[in-house]
PDB file of C-alpha atoms in Angstrom:
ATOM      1  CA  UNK O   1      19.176 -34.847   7.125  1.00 69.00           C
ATOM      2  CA  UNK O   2      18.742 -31.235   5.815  1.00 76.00           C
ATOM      3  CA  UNK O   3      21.023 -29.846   3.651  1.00 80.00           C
ATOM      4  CA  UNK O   4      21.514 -26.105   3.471  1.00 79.00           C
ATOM      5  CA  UNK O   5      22.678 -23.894   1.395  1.00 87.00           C
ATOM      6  CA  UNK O   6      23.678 -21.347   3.941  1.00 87.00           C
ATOM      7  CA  UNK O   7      26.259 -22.812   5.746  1.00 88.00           C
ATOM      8  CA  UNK O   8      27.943 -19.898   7.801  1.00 91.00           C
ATOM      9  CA  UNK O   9      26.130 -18.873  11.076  1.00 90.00           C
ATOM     10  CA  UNK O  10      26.969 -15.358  12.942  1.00 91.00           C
ATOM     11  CA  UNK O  11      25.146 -14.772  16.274  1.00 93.00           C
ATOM     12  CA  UNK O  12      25.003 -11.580  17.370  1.00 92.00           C
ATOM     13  CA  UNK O  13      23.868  -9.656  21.369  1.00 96.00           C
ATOM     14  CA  UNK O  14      21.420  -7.520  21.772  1.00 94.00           C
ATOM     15  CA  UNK O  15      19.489  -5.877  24.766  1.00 96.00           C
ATOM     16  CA  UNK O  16      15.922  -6.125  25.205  1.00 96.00           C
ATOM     17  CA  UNK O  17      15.203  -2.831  23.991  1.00 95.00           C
ATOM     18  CA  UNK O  18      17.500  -3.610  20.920  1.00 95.00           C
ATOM     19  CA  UNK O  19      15.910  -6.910  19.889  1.00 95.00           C
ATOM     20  CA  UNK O  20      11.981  -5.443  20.651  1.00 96.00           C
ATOM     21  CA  UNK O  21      12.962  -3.045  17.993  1.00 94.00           C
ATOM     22  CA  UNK O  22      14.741  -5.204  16.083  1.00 94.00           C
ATOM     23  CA  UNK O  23      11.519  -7.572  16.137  1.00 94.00           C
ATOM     24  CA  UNK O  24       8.836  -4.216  15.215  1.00 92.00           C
ATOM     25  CA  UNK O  25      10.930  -3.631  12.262  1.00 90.00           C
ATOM     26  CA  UNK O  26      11.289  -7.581  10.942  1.00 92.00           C
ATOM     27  CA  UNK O  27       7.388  -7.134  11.648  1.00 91.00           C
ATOM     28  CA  UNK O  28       7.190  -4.200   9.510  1.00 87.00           C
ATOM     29  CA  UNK O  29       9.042  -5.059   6.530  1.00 87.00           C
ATOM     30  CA  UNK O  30       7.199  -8.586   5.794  1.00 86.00           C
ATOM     31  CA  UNK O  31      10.406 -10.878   6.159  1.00 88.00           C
ATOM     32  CA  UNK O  32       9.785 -13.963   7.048  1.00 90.00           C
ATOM     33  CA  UNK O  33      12.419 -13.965   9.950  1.00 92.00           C
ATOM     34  CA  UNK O  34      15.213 -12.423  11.800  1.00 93.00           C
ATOM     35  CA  UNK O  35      17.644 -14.441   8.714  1.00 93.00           C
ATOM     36  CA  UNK O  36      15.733 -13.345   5.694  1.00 92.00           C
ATOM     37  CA  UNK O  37      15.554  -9.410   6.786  1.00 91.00           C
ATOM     38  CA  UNK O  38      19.478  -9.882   7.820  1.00 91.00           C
ATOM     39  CA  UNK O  39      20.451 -10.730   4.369  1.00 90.00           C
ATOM     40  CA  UNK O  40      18.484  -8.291   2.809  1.00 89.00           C
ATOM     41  CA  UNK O  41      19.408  -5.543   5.275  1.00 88.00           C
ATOM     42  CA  UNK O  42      23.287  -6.171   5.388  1.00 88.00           C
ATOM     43  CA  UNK O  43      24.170  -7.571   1.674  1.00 90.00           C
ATOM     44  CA  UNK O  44      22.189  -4.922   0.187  1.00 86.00           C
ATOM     45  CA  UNK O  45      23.217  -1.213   1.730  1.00 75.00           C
ATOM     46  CA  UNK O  46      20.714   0.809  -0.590  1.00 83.00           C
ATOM     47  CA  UNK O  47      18.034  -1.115   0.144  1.00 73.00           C
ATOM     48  CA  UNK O  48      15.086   0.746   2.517  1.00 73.00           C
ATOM     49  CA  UNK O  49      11.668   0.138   3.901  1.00 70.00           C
ATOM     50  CA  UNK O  50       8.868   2.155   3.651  1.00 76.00           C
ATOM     51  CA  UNK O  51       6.163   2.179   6.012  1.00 75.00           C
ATOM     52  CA  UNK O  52       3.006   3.092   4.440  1.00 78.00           C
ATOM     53  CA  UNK O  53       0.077   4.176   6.852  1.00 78.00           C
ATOM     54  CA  UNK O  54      -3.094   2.394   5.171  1.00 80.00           C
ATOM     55  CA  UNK O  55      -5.431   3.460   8.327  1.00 80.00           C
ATOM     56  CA  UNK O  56      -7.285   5.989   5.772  1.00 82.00           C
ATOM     57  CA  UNK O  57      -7.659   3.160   2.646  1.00 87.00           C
ATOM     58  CA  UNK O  58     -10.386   2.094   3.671  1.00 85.00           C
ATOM     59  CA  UNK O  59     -12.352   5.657   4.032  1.00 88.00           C
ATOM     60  CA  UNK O  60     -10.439   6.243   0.444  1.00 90.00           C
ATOM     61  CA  UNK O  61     -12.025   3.448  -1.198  1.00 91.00           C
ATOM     62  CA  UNK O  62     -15.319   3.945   0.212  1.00 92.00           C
ATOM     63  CA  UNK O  63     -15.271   7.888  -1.048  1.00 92.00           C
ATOM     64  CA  UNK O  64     -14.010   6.551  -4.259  1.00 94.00           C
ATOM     65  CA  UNK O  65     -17.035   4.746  -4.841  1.00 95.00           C
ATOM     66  CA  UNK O  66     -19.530   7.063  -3.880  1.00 94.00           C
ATOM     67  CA  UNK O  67     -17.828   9.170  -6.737  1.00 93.00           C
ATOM     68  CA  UNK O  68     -18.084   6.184  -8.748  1.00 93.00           C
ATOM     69  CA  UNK O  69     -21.340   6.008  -7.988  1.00 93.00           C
ATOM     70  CA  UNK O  70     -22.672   9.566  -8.941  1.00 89.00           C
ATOM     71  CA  UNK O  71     -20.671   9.377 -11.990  1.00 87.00           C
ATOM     72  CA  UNK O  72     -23.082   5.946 -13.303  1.00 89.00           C
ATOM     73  CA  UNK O  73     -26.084   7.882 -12.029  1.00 87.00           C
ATOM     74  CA  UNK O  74     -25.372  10.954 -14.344  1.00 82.00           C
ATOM     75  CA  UNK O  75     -24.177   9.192 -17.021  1.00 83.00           C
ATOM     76  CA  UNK O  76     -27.374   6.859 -17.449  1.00 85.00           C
ATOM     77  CA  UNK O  77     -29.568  10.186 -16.657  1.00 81.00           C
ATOM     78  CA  UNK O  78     -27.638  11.718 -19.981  1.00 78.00           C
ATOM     79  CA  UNK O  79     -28.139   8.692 -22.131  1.00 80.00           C
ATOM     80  CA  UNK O  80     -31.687   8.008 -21.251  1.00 82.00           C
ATOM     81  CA  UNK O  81     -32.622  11.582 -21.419  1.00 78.00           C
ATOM     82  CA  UNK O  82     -30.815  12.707 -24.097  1.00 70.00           C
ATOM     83  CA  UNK O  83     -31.474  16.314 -23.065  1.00 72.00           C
ATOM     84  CA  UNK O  84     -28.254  18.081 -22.004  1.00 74.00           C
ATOM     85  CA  UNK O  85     -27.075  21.132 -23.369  1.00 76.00           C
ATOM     86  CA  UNK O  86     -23.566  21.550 -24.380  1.00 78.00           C
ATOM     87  CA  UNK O  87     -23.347  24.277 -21.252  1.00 81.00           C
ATOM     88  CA  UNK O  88     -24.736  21.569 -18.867  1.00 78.00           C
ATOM     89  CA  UNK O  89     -22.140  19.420 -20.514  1.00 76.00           C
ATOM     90  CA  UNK O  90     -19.465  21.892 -19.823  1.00 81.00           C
ATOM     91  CA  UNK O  91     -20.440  22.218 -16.397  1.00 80.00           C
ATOM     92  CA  UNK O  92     -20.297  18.556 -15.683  1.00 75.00           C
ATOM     93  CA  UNK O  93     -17.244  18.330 -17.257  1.00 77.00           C
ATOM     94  CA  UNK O  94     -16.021  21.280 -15.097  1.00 80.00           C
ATOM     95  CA  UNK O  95     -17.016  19.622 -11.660  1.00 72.00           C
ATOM     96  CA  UNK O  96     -15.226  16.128 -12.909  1.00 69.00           C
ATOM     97  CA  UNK O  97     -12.172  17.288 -14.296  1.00 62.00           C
TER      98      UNK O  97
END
């Protein structure tokens, strides 16, 4: 036999429309289920979920790395070369910054 801890059940009605939105938000905040995002919804008032659109992450990370990428390439053409003026320095530093 299970024991639980929780011991008190409340049931409550909803309409379709209710519990299909219900459902998209329990999907949204990564609960579990329905008894999990209860809790945390109704014993905790100042509690809120954010929905963060990731859609352009992946676009972000792959810019990132092209940046990433001319950055090495500049850097190894300075220390191999050795010949960079301070104003070409500036410059670079300029375009980074």
């Amino acid at each position: 036999m299970v024991y639980r801890y929780r011991t008190n059940l409340k049931k409550v009605f909803l309409t379709d429309s209710e519990l299909h939105q219900l459902n998209e938000r329990i999907d949204k905040s990564h609960c579990q289920n329905f008894s999990v995002y209860a809790r945390k919804v109704l014993l905790n008032p100042n509690m809120s979920f954010v929905t963060i659109n990731t859609d352009t992450y992946d676009q972000l990370v792959f810019e990132l790395r092209r940046i990433g990428n001319n950055i090495n390439q500049i850097a190894r053409a300075i220390n191999q070369s050795r010949l960079i003026s301070q104003e070409q320095l500036q410059e670079l530093s300029k375009g980074v910054g």
